[in-house]
Amino acid sequence: MRDYYVDIVWPINIAILAAVILTVAAIIICLILKDYIWHRRRQELLDIKSNVYEMAISGRKKCVIPKSSAPRLTSRQLIDIETNRGRDMVFFNDSEQEMFKKCFITPEYIAALSRTVKNSWSKRRRIEAIICLGYSGSDKAVDALAGPVLSRDTDIAYFSIIALGRIKTPRSAGLLLRAMKNSPANRLKISSLLDGFPPETADEIIKFTDDKDPDLRALAITLLARFNPVKYIKKLESLAEDKSPEVRAAACECLGASGSAQAGATLVERLKDGNWLVKTRAVLALEKVEGAAALPEVINLISDASWSVVDAVKDVMTSHIKESLPYIEKFISGKDEIAKKYSAIALENSGYVTELLGRIAEGRGDSRDLRLLEGVIKSGLHFGVEAAVGSLDSAGRAAAVKAIGKIDRKLAGHIKRRLSALERREGPA
Amino acid sequence: MTVYANIVHTVFVIMLVYFLILAVYYIFLALIGSIEGAGKAFEGSVADYTPLYFSAFKIPVTIIVPAHNEEEWMEDSLKALLSLNYPEFEIIVVNDGSTDRTFSILDKILRLKPVDTVQVKHYLDGVVNDTMKSVSHPNVTVINKKAGAKKAGAVNAGLNMAKYNYVCVMDADTILERDSLIKVMAHVARDPDRIIGIGSYFGLVNDFRVKEGVIVERNFSYNPIIAYQNLEYIRSFIGNRLAWSRYNAMPTVAGGFGVWRKDFLYEQGGYSLDFTCEDIELTFRAHDYAAKNRKKGYRIVMLPYCVGWTEGPHNIASLISQRARWQRVTIETMWAYRYMMCEPKYGAFAFLTMPYMLFYEVLGVFMEMASLAFVAFGWLTGVLQFNVFIAFFALMLLLQAFTSLLSILTFVQGQRVFRMKYIVYMIFLTLIEFFWYRWIISIAKVRGTIDFLFRKKTFDQYARAKRAWAETPQ
Amino acid sequence: MAKERKKKVLIVDDEADFLNLAKKRFDSKGYDVITANNGTSALELLKSESPDAVLLDVMMPGLDGLSVLKEIRSFDKNIPVFIATAFSNEERAAVASNFNASGFILKGEGDLSEEIDNMTRIIEISAKYREKK
């Protein structure tokens, strides 16, 4: 009975001991192997670097890949050189990277990468090759990415999208747009990747404004806004009558971005749209197209039912505060509470309150200034008044507080207390 | 005598089975962890961060730093945060009733100015005294709060002010690597719909040289207490959680660094003030809530990237009190969520993590002590021979070393954080761990269990080890 | 080629420990080493001694490493400049491309021998290039 325990336990012990020894060995081997691999990676990169410099010195056209490295540039090496990532790696600065690319990224190399993307059984190899195709930045790489970007495998599709984002050509943009159609999840990402593409991209994008999917239509129009859409005003004007409100709104935005006065009439028409988003966009776009001249057209929308539209009108007033003053005066003394509030906000946001308080503090304020100030304070939205007073010098502060005190004694007292607290903290103004 | 022998026999078999199951479980974790780690390491090595700086890819993050008497660390961790390499983020430091120089340090770096804010209290946070904005760094807010609502309250106060939909909750003594957030968020960007929480590996900063929030020298400490903690961090972050993460069974997103989706926290009501542990409880609750309410599925993820460095206790007494607290909060949480155990609704979490937490984290320490006491008693009373005692002792020692080594193996496959020399040192430490360090932790765990049983609720989440080099004259 | 000119390296750091270690390593490689303990004197030495390469510490009182590097790049685009730092990967990549740094070494880890090997190779390569130009 006694030996029985020992007989069970010792064999187990020996098995675990063997496992322990094996694990330790595995750790050590893993460490040594990793160090060696990193060492080799570094040496090969150094070889490539010196090769690149040799090229630059001798002015030779053809590039010779050094003996110690693999028969051709591996994907890993290209990624290392491009990302400069990894501990104690060999770094390639911008000019070296350029020299390197000129030397190594050849049509044959891209063809080899394309083959890897198509044929390799290892997903990692494929991803690496896809990334490298992106780094090559060459239009020739686009064909190889046509398949993967529409792949069902989300990883492959994702990396292909990123790679295409690096190849800034119209063809690549066309593919990205097709991917956009294919995978709704990646739409926003793709649209942001298209940011730095050349102007010709617009010709690809316009094709998608006739798509069946209204979301895609709207997105394509929004994208078009970034590529100087003047050429497509006619098309956009017809899109502004689209069935889908999102599309109409996007068309308005795009017309605004075109900055062309030609669009004015269409936009004025859209102000009467039934949808709040379209109206909002139309207000903002009209301002972009016509500037202050848009005020008479949009100002009546301040009593619109949707706060978003009212907000847009307020923004227009804010950017053209001088021209809006007659309207604001009317609103502030009027009955419409919402118009009153938004007028007050426009006055504050535009910095007019600061200007006006400055005049009052210097004693130059006219009756209109006082009326506006009263309107702002009475509207209850006077968060900015305090800061505006704070920006004056001490004599100005006293005068401003006095003027405010005539309108609202409580507020004046509050501001005075806050200002003296500020002065205690930071010294007098 | 035969009855007695039968009892001995039964106990013996139970113990043996327990240890063997543990060993098999660890081998499983190491295998899965290696696969997961290698995959993540590959993803990290080819990841392209440039799109994250573009408009629609960009994911703004609010970083919340609860701080209570952090004068030793505030400057370094804040400066590290300010120089973070990330396209858009804001920092909210919640000064939770500090009585030391924490606030004046903040004021010196940030030049704070009080602002009027309208606070919407979505989350319970206690009494907020005032809110301040930095003049020199417009993306920094400091909330001065009355102490008393625990760390959870401080984080909630930050959540109330947070602008962005992703919040990174971290400790004030963690020094982040500058690319930490972009690495983590690059992973979130791949699957923003499902990832609700994400954590990553971090190590110990003890003995590093830190200047102005920049780590100047990474001197990994050879002080065994520190090195053992480094080892434990590897064990829990890489050895266990990486594999759990693959099956979406993560029990904790560590409080030192974790990113959460705010809309999800909002649904849950933020951090709970009823517990003294904010991180583990929140993660359990997240599993509970998400499994019931999220139809599309959810993920709580662990990454193997080293995102930062935190200070660990550097003497035995403070180590014991830290671990006792960890143990207590683990048991508290396990007790509160005991209904999740082996409940199919919760998936792998209920079958993979919960039993492990119960049998190893909660009861394991007693199992170990009881086993040793049992064979020792058997030997002393003459029922068992001395060589049985030795054999059993060796079994426990070897198993302990084996599980640790597996974690190290998983770790070195994907990482090059530590140099060879340090890894070898760690291997050596694992072999002698059973002779002393193990029992320090065991004492701490027993103390934690007692604290739990007697309902001791201390508010010492902020309890910090003193900065090691502050004590040695320089 | 028989008698090549001894190459000269300028090492800049305010800490003596690292300075000595790096000096020892470069000495054993047959390099001339000149040292400076702050940014300003480094720039002076750079003009008067015209070294073949510079090894810079990032954290220095007064003029810090990156400003020194920027200054160097304003008059010499090609001299290899190495940065001693504990920056993270992304940071290093950014510095490499923005400031044209030639390489990085991590302080406080290891005995530098591998790093110095790399550095000397890069120095050789770019010295040849600079001669030709």
XYZ file of C-alpha atoms in Angstrom, chain A residues 35-286:
252
model
C 17.804 36.480 -32.109
C 19.378 34.789 -35.070
C 16.462 35.595 -37.357
C 16.541 39.199 -36.272
C 20.265 39.299 -36.767
C 19.860 37.973 -40.284
C 17.020 40.326 -41.026
C 19.215 43.205 -39.967
C 22.186 41.997 -41.985
C 20.069 41.590 -45.086
C 18.586 45.022 -44.694
C 22.085 46.423 -44.271
C 23.066 44.628 -47.472
C 20.127 46.148 -49.272
C 21.001 49.538 -47.910
C 24.591 49.336 -49.030
C 23.420 48.023 -52.380
C 21.121 50.990 -52.764
C 24.008 53.331 -52.060
C 26.241 51.462 -54.489
C 23.626 52.047 -57.129
C 23.471 55.705 -56.326
C 27.259 56.026 -56.511
C 27.846 54.092 -59.661
C 24.731 55.297 -61.431
C 24.119 51.781 -62.680
C 20.598 51.092 -63.811
C 20.231 47.456 -62.935
C 20.026 46.459 -59.303
C 21.896 43.510 -57.942
C 20.490 41.886 -54.879
C 23.309 40.885 -52.558
C 24.228 37.256 -52.246
C 23.542 36.881 -48.558
C 19.886 37.773 -48.888
C 17.136 35.744 -50.461
C 17.142 35.417 -54.265
C 14.691 38.231 -54.433
C 13.377 40.884 -52.152
C 10.989 39.270 -49.695
C 7.713 40.836 -48.705
C 8.942 40.966 -45.156
C 11.967 43.029 -46.136
C 9.878 45.480 -48.087
C 7.525 45.890 -45.159
C 10.459 46.373 -42.799
C 11.926 49.034 -45.021
C 8.638 50.832 -45.473
C 7.423 50.774 -41.897
C 10.755 51.185 -40.115
C 9.163 49.160 -37.400
C 10.767 46.741 -35.012
C 13.370 46.970 -32.336
C 16.946 47.860 -33.230
C 16.012 47.614 -36.890
C 17.884 49.123 -39.770
C 16.187 52.366 -40.648
C 15.582 53.743 -44.095
C 14.887 57.440 -44.169
C 12.761 59.101 -46.815
C 15.467 59.668 -49.401
C 16.829 56.157 -48.928
C 13.338 54.734 -49.316
C 12.959 56.623 -52.547
C 16.297 55.400 -53.858
C 15.337 51.912 -52.818
C 11.993 52.000 -54.552
C 13.507 53.257 -57.757
C 15.929 50.386 -57.621
C 13.883 47.422 -56.511
C 10.244 47.909 -57.372
C 10.275 46.637 -60.917
C 7.450 45.264 -63.075
C 8.871 41.771 -62.571
C 8.779 42.247 -58.835
C 5.159 43.338 -58.948
C 4.360 40.359 -61.141
C 5.980 38.067 -58.594
C 3.967 39.626 -55.806
C 0.791 39.252 -57.824
C 1.543 35.571 -58.229
C 1.974 35.224 -54.484
C -1.351 36.946 -53.859
C -3.048 34.587 -56.234
C -1.354 31.282 -55.506
C 0.136 31.195 -52.040
C -1.533 28.788 -49.668
C -0.409 30.731 -46.644
C -2.759 33.513 -45.688
C 0.049 35.438 -44.067
C 2.118 35.349 -47.239
C -0.846 36.617 -49.168
C -1.473 39.439 -46.741
C 2.190 40.422 -46.804
C 2.192 40.450 -50.577
C -0.986 42.524 -50.664
C 0.571 45.058 -48.332
C 3.695 45.162 -50.489
C 1.634 45.772 -53.603
C 0.215 48.755 -51.774
C 3.662 50.038 -50.857
C 4.795 49.759 -54.450
C 2.331 52.542 -55.213
C 2.286 51.412 -58.832
C -0.775 51.362 -61.018
C 0.293 47.945 -62.287
C -0.397 46.475 -58.865
C -4.079 47.351 -59.075
C -5.021 44.371 -61.225
C -3.660 41.911 -58.711
C -5.771 43.480 -55.987
C -9.025 43.357 -57.951
C -9.844 39.873 -56.694
C -8.750 40.144 -53.060
C -10.514 43.443 -52.431
C -13.857 41.777 -53.074
C -12.852 38.664 -51.165
C -15.141 37.187 -48.583
C -12.284 36.844 -46.150
C -12.556 40.053 -44.142
C -8.805 40.186 -43.397
C -7.816 39.884 -47.041
C -10.433 42.426 -48.076
C -9.373 44.812 -45.338
C -5.683 44.748 -46.208
C -6.473 45.048 -49.910
C -8.504 48.157 -49.231
C -5.626 49.673 -47.279
C -3.196 48.732 -50.047
C -5.385 50.285 -52.725
C -5.597 53.394 -50.595
C -1.864 53.774 -51.088
C -2.057 53.500 -54.854
C -3.552 56.812 -55.708
C -4.751 56.324 -59.262
C -8.223 56.521 -60.817
C -8.197 52.784 -61.482
C -7.513 52.022 -57.884
C -10.287 54.417 -56.904
C -12.656 52.565 -59.212
C -11.845 49.316 -57.441
C -12.272 50.891 -54.040
C -15.671 52.164 -55.058
C -16.624 48.733 -56.227
C -15.520 47.384 -52.834
C -17.629 50.062 -51.261
C -20.646 48.731 -53.096
C -19.753 45.239 -52.049
C -19.147 45.672 -48.347
C -21.252 48.289 -46.597
C -19.198 47.804 -43.408
C -16.106 49.339 -44.984
C -17.803 52.246 -46.726
C -16.742 55.004 -44.393
C -13.181 53.729 -44.246
C -12.919 53.643 -48.013
C -14.403 57.080 -48.377
C -11.757 58.460 -46.061
C -8.987 56.641 -47.929
C -10.048 58.355 -51.143
C -9.057 61.695 -49.628
C -5.729 62.183 -51.300
C -6.585 60.863 -54.747
C -5.960 62.838 -57.939
C -8.758 64.967 -59.504
C -9.389 62.451 -62.316
C -10.899 60.186 -59.668
C -14.084 62.238 -59.956
C -14.809 60.576 -63.320
C -14.880 57.196 -61.578
C -16.995 58.449 -58.740
C -19.650 60.003 -60.948
C -20.476 56.564 -62.321
C -21.694 55.519 -58.897
C -24.160 58.384 -58.546
C -26.565 56.360 -60.683
C -26.345 53.276 -58.515
C -29.477 51.600 -57.269
C -28.445 51.759 -53.622
C -29.390 55.232 -52.302
C -26.758 55.060 -49.530
C -24.043 54.477 -52.072
C -25.396 57.264 -54.279
C -25.298 59.664 -51.354
C -21.807 58.579 -50.377
C -20.537 58.938 -53.931
C -21.948 62.455 -54.125
C -20.379 63.358 -50.793
C -17.076 62.035 -52.106
C -17.470 64.023 -55.291
C -17.571 67.193 -53.208
C -13.872 66.737 -52.495
C -12.894 66.721 -56.146
C -13.987 70.118 -57.395
C -17.379 69.103 -58.792
C -17.943 72.185 -61.005
C -17.820 69.950 -64.059
C -20.825 67.989 -62.867
C -23.196 70.780 -61.853
C -25.873 69.652 -64.308
C -25.744 66.103 -62.996
C -25.881 67.304 -59.419
C -28.834 69.530 -60.148
C -30.778 66.529 -61.345
C -29.621 64.537 -58.308
C -30.975 67.299 -56.104
C -34.432 66.116 -57.175
C -33.684 62.508 -56.274
C -36.188 60.327 -54.488
C -33.999 59.697 -51.472
C -33.611 62.630 -49.053
C -30.022 61.541 -48.243
C -29.122 61.870 -51.888
C -30.800 65.249 -52.176
C -28.964 66.451 -49.078
C -25.637 65.183 -50.382
C -26.290 66.845 -53.730
C -26.948 70.137 -51.976
C -23.724 69.789 -50.014
C -21.818 69.015 -53.159
C -23.339 71.971 -55.000
C -22.237 74.133 -52.111
C -18.737 72.746 -52.351
C -18.632 73.576 -56.048
C -18.896 77.226 -55.070
C -20.490 77.963 -58.397
C -23.130 80.703 -58.495
C -24.906 78.659 -61.135
C -26.125 76.346 -58.391
C -27.971 79.099 -56.539
C -31.356 78.613 -58.155
C -31.441 74.887 -57.454
C -30.477 75.431 -53.846
C -33.139 78.094 -53.298
C -35.616 75.569 -54.626
C -34.349 72.990 -52.090
C -35.017 75.388 -49.209
C -38.637 74.427 -49.612
C -37.879 70.720 -49.397
C -39.936 68.646 -47.029
C -36.935 67.019 -45.381
C -35.006 68.748 -42.595
C -31.628 67.375 -43.635
C -32.026 68.616 -47.186
C -33.087 72.018 -45.938
C -30.126 72.211 -43.542
C -27.659 71.306 -46.251
C -29.275 73.691 -48.689
C -29.006 76.588 -46.233
C -25.329 75.924 -45.633
C -24.611 75.347 -49.308
C -26.388 78.514 -50.351
